[in-house]
Tab-separated table of C-alpha atoms in Angstrom:
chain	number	residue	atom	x	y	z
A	39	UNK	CA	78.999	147.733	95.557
A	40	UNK	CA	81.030	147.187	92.695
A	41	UNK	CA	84.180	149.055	93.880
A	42	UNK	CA	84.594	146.711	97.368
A	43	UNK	CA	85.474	143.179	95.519
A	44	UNK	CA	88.248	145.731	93.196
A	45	UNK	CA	89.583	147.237	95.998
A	46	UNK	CA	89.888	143.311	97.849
A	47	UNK	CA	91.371	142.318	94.973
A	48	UNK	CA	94.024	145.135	94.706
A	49	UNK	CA	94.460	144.247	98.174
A	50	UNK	CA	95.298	140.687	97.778
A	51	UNK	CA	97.424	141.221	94.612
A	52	UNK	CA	99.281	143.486	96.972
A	53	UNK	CA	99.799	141.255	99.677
A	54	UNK	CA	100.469	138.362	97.328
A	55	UNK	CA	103.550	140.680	95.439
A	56	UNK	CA	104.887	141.862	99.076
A	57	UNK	CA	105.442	138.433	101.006
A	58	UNK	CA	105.990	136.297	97.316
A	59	UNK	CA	107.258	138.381	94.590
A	60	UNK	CA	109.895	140.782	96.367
A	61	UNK	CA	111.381	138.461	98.529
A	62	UNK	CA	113.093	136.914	94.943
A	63	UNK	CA	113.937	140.380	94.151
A	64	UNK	CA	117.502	140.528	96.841
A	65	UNK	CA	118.192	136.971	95.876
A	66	UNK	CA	117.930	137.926	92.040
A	67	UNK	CA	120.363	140.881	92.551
A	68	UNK	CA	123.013	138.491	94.847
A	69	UNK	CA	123.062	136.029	92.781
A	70	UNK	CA	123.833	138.849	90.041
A	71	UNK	CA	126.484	140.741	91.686
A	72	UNK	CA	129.431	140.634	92.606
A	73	UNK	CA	130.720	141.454	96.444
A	74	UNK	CA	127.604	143.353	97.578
A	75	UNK	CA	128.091	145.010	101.015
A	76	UNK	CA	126.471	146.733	103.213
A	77	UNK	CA	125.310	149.864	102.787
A	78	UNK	CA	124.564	149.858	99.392
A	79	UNK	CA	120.938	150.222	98.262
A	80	UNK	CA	122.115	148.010	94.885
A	81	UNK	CA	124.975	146.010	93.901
A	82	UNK	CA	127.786	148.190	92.662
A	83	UNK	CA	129.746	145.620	90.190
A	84	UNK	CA	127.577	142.906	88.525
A	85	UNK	CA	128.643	138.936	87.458
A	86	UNK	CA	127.512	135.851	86.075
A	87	UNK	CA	129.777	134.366	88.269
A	88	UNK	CA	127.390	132.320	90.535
A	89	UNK	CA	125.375	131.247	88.088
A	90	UNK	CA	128.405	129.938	85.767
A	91	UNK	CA	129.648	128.046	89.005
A	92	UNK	CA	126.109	126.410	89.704
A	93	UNK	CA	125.340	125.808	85.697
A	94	UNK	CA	128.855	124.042	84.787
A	95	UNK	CA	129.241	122.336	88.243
A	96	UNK	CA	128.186	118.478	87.270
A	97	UNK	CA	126.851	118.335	90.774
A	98	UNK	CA	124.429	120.174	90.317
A	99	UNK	CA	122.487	118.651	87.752
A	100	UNK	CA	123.135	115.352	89.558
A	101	UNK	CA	121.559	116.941	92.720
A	102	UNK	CA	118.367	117.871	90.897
A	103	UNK	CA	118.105	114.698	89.693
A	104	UNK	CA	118.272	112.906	92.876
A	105	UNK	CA	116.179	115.418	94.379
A	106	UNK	CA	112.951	115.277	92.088
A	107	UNK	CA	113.692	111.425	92.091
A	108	UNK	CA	113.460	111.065	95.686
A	109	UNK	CA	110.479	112.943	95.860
A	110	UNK	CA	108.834	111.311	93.163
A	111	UNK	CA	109.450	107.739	94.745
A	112	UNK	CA	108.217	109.295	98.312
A	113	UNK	CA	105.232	110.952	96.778
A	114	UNK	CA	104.160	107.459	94.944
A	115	UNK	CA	104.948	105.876	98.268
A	116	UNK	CA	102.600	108.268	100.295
A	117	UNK	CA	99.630	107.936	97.850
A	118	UNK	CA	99.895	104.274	98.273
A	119	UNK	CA	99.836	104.300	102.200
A	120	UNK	CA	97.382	107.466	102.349
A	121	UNK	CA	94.259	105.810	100.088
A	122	UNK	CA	93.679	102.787	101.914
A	123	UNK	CA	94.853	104.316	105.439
A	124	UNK	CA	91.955	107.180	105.206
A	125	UNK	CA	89.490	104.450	103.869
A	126	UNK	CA	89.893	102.561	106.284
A	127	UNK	CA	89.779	104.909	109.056
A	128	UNK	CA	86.763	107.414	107.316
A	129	UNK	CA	84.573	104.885	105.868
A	130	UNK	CA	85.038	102.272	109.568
A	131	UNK	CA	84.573	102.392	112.724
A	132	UNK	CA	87.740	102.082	114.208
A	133	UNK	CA	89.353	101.395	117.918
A	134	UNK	CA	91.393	104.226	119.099
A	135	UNK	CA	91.217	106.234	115.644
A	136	UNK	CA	92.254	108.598	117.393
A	137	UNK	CA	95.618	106.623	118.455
A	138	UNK	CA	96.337	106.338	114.876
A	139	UNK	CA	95.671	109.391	113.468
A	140	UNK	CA	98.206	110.625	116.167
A	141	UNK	CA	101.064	108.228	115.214
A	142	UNK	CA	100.459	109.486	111.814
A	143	UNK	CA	100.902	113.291	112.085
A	144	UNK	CA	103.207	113.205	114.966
A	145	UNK	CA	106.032	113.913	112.896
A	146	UNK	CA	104.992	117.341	112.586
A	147	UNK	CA	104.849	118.060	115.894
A	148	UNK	CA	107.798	115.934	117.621
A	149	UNK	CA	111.744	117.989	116.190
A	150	UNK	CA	112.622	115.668	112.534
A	151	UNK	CA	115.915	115.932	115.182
A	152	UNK	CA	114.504	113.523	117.239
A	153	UNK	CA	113.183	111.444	115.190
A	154	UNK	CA	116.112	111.145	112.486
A	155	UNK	CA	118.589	109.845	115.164
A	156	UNK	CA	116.287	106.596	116.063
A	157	UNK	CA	115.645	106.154	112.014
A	158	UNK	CA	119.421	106.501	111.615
A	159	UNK	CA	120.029	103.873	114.538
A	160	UNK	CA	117.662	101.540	112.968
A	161	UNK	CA	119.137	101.783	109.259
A	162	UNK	CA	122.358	101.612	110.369
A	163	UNK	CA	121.379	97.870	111.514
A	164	UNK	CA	119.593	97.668	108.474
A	165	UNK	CA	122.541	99.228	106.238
A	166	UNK	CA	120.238	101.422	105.160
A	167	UNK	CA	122.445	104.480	105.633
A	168	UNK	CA	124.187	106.253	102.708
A	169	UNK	CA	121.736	104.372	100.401
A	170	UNK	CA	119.305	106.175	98.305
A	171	UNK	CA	116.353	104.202	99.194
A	172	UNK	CA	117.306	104.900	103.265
A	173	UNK	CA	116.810	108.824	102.369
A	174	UNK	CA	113.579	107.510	100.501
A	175	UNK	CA	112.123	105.938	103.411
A	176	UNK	CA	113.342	108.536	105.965
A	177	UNK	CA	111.436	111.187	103.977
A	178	UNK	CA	108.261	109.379	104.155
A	179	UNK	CA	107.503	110.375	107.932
A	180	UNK	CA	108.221	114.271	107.314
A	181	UNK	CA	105.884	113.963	104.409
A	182	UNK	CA	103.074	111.112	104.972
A	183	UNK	CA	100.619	112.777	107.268
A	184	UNK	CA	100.024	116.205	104.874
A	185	UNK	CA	98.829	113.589	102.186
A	186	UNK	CA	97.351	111.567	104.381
A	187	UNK	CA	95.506	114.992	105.865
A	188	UNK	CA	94.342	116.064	102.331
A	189	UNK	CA	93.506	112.400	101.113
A	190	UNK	CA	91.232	112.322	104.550
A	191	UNK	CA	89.195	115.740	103.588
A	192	UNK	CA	88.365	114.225	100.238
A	193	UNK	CA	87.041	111.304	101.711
A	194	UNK	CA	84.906	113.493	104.165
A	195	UNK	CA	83.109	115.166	100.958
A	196	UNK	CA	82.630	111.418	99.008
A	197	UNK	CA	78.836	110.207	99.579
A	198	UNK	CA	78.992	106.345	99.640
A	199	UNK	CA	76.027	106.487	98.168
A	200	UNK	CA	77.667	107.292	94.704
A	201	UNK	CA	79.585	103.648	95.435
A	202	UNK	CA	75.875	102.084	96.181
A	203	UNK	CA	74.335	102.959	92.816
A	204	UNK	CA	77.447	101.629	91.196
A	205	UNK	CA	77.313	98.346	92.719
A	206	UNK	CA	73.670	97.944	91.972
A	207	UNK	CA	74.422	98.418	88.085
A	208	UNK	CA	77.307	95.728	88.171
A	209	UNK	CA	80.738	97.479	89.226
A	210	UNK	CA	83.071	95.455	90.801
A	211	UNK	CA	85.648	96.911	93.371
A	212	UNK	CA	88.086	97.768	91.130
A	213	UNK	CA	85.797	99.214	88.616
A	214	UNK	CA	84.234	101.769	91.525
A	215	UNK	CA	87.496	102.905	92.990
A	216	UNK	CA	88.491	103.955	89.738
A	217	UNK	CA	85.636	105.356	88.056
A	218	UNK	CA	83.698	106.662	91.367
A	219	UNK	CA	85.919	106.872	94.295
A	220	UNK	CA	89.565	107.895	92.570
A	221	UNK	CA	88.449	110.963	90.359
A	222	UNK	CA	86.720	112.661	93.688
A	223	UNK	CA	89.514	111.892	95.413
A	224	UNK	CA	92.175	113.748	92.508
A	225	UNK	CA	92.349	117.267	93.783
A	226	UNK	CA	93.103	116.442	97.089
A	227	UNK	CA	95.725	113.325	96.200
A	228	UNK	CA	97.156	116.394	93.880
A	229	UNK	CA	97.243	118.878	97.164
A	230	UNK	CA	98.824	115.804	99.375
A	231	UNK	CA	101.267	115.556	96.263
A	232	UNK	CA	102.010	119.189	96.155
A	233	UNK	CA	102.927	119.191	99.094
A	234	UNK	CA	104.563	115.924	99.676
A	235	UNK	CA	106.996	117.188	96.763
A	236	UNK	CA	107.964	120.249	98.176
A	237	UNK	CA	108.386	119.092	101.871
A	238	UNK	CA	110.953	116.050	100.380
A	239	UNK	CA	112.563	118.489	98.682
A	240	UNK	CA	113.476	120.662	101.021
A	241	UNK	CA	114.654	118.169	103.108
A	242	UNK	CA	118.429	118.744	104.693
A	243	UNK	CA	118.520	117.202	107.946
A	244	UNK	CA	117.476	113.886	107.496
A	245	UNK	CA	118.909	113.523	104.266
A	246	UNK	CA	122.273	114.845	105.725
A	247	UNK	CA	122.350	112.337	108.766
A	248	UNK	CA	121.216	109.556	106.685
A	249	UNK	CA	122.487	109.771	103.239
A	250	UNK	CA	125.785	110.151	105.107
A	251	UNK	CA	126.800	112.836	102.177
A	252	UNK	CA	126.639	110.097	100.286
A	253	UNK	CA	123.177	110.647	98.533
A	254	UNK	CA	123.411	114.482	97.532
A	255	UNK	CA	120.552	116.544	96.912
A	256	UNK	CA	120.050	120.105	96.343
A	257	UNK	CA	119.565	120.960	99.735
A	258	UNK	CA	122.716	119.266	100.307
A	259	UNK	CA	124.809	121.454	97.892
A	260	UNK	CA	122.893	124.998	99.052
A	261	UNK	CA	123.679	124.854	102.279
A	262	UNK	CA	127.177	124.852	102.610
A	263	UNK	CA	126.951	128.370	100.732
A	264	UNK	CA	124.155	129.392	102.849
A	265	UNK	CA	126.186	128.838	106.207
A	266	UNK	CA	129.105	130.803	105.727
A	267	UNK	CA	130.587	130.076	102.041
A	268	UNK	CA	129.331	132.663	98.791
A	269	UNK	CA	125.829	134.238	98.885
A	270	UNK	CA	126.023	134.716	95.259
A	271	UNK	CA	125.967	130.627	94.601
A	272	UNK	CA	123.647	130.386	97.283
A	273	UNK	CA	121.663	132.551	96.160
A	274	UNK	CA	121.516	130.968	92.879
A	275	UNK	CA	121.102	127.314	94.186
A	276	UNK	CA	117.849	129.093	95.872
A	277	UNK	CA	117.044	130.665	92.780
A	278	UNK	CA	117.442	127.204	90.909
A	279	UNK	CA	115.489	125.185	93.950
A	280	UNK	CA	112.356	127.429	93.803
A	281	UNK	CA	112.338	126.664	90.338
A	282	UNK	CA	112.297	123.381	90.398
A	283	UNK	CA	109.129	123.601	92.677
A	284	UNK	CA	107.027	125.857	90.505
A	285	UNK	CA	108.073	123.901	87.612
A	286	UNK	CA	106.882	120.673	89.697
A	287	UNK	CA	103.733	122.344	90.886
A	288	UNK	CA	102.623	123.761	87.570
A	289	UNK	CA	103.467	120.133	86.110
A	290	UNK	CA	101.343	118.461	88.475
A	291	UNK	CA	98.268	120.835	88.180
A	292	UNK	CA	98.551	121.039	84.266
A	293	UNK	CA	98.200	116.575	84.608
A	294	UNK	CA	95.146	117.357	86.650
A	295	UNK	CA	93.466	119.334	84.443
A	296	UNK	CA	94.458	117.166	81.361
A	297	UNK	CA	93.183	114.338	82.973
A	298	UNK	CA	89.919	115.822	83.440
A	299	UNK	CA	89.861	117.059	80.072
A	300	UNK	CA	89.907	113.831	78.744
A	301	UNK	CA	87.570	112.542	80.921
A	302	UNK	CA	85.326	115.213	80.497
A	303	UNK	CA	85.428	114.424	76.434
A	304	UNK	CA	85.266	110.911	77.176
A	305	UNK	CA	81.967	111.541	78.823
A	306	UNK	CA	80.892	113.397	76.183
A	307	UNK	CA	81.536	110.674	73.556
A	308	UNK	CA	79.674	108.323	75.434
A	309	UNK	CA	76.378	110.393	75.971
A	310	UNK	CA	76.700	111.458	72.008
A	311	UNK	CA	76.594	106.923	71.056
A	312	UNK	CA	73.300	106.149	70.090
A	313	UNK	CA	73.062	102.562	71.106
């Protein structure tokens, strides 16, 4: 009995390595080489050259700093609009939920394609194109309805009857949301945010049609290399974006856990008082 939950977890450490680990393993060695060709098994002459190009280029930099602040203002943006929205329609009865919760996530089912070109006619009226805060609210649509999804499941699992006994000691609205209704709904604002990071990150299309090439993120820079120019500075702009998104990831789960931390000892403090 003891040997099956081993051998399952062998088995998922092997899957995880296979389709997560070794696909970094030909980008590492492209991005390390220089002029590898088909046949060879390996590189056969090695270079920093790729990763010199993408480390002194000032763009680059730049690019990650337009990126991450994109998707920080989108992500802020997204928690903002997600709360109330799956409030509103968990905790109420609402006519034609089901009209809105459609509108909401049918940008991942109708082509960003689509989509982009009537943004792009409306903020060119707007003059909203090559702006920074056009890309901002273009990558809200792409991005909205996975926060909105995960904000919605956490609201599924939240009793109101948590909000109840805090409004018959004395909490106000304010005080409930934040000490009842905000720290249940954490992990899955934090999975909306993952998320919501990643996807405006990744982002080339719409930023490409409406930044203009004006507003240049790191999608921006990698695909030009991708489509034809060097693999070994693509491959390092990959290398660099992937990065980025761990980094981001691990930074937004290591806030989490702080946060409950504190709270946790907080708690603790309280219960330890002797009035």
């Amino acid at each position: 009995m003891k040997k099956h939950p081993r051998f399952l977890s062998l088995f998922l450490f092997i899957g995880v390595f296979i389709f997560v680990v070794v696909p970094f393993v030909p980008l590492i060695l492209t991005s390390l080489s220089f002029g590898w060709r088909w046949p060879d098994v390996v590189p056969q002459a090695w270079s920093l050259r790729a990763w010199e190009y993408v480390v002194n280029d000032g763009r680059t930099w730049q690019a990650v700093g337009i990126s991450l602040w994109i998707a920080l203002i989108v992500t802020a943006i997204n928690i903002v609009l997600a709360v109330p929205a799956a409030n509103a329609l968990m905790r109420y009865r609402v006519r034609g939920r089901w009209l809105f919760e459609a509108i909401i996530f049918a940008p991942i089912i109708i082509p960003p394609f689509i989509s982009v070109m009537g943004i792009h006619l409306t903020f060119l009226r707007l003059g909203l194109t090559e702006t920074v805060l056009g890309v901002v609210l273009a990558h809200i649509a792409p991005t909205l309805p996975y926060m909105f999804r995960a904000v919605m499941i956490s609201y599924q699992t939240l009793s109101t009857d948590w909000e109840d006994q805090a409004r018959m000691l004395g909490a106000g609205a304010m005080p409930r949301f934040f000490h009842v209704v905000l720290p249940h709904l954490l992990p899955g604002i934090l999975a909306g945010a993952s998320l919501s990071v990643l996807i405006s990150l990744s982002q080339y299309l719409i930023t490409f049609i409406i930044g203009a090439g004006q507003v240049v993120t790191l999608p921006i820079l990698l695909f030009p290399f991708i489509s034809g120019g060097d693999p070994g500075i693509a491959s390092a702009y990959s290398l660099l974006y992937a990065v980025i998104a761990i980094l981001a990831l691990i930074i937004m789960d290591a806030a989490l856990k702080r946060y409950y931390q504190m709270n946790k000892a907080s708690q603790n403090q309280s219960k330890g008082v002797k009035p």
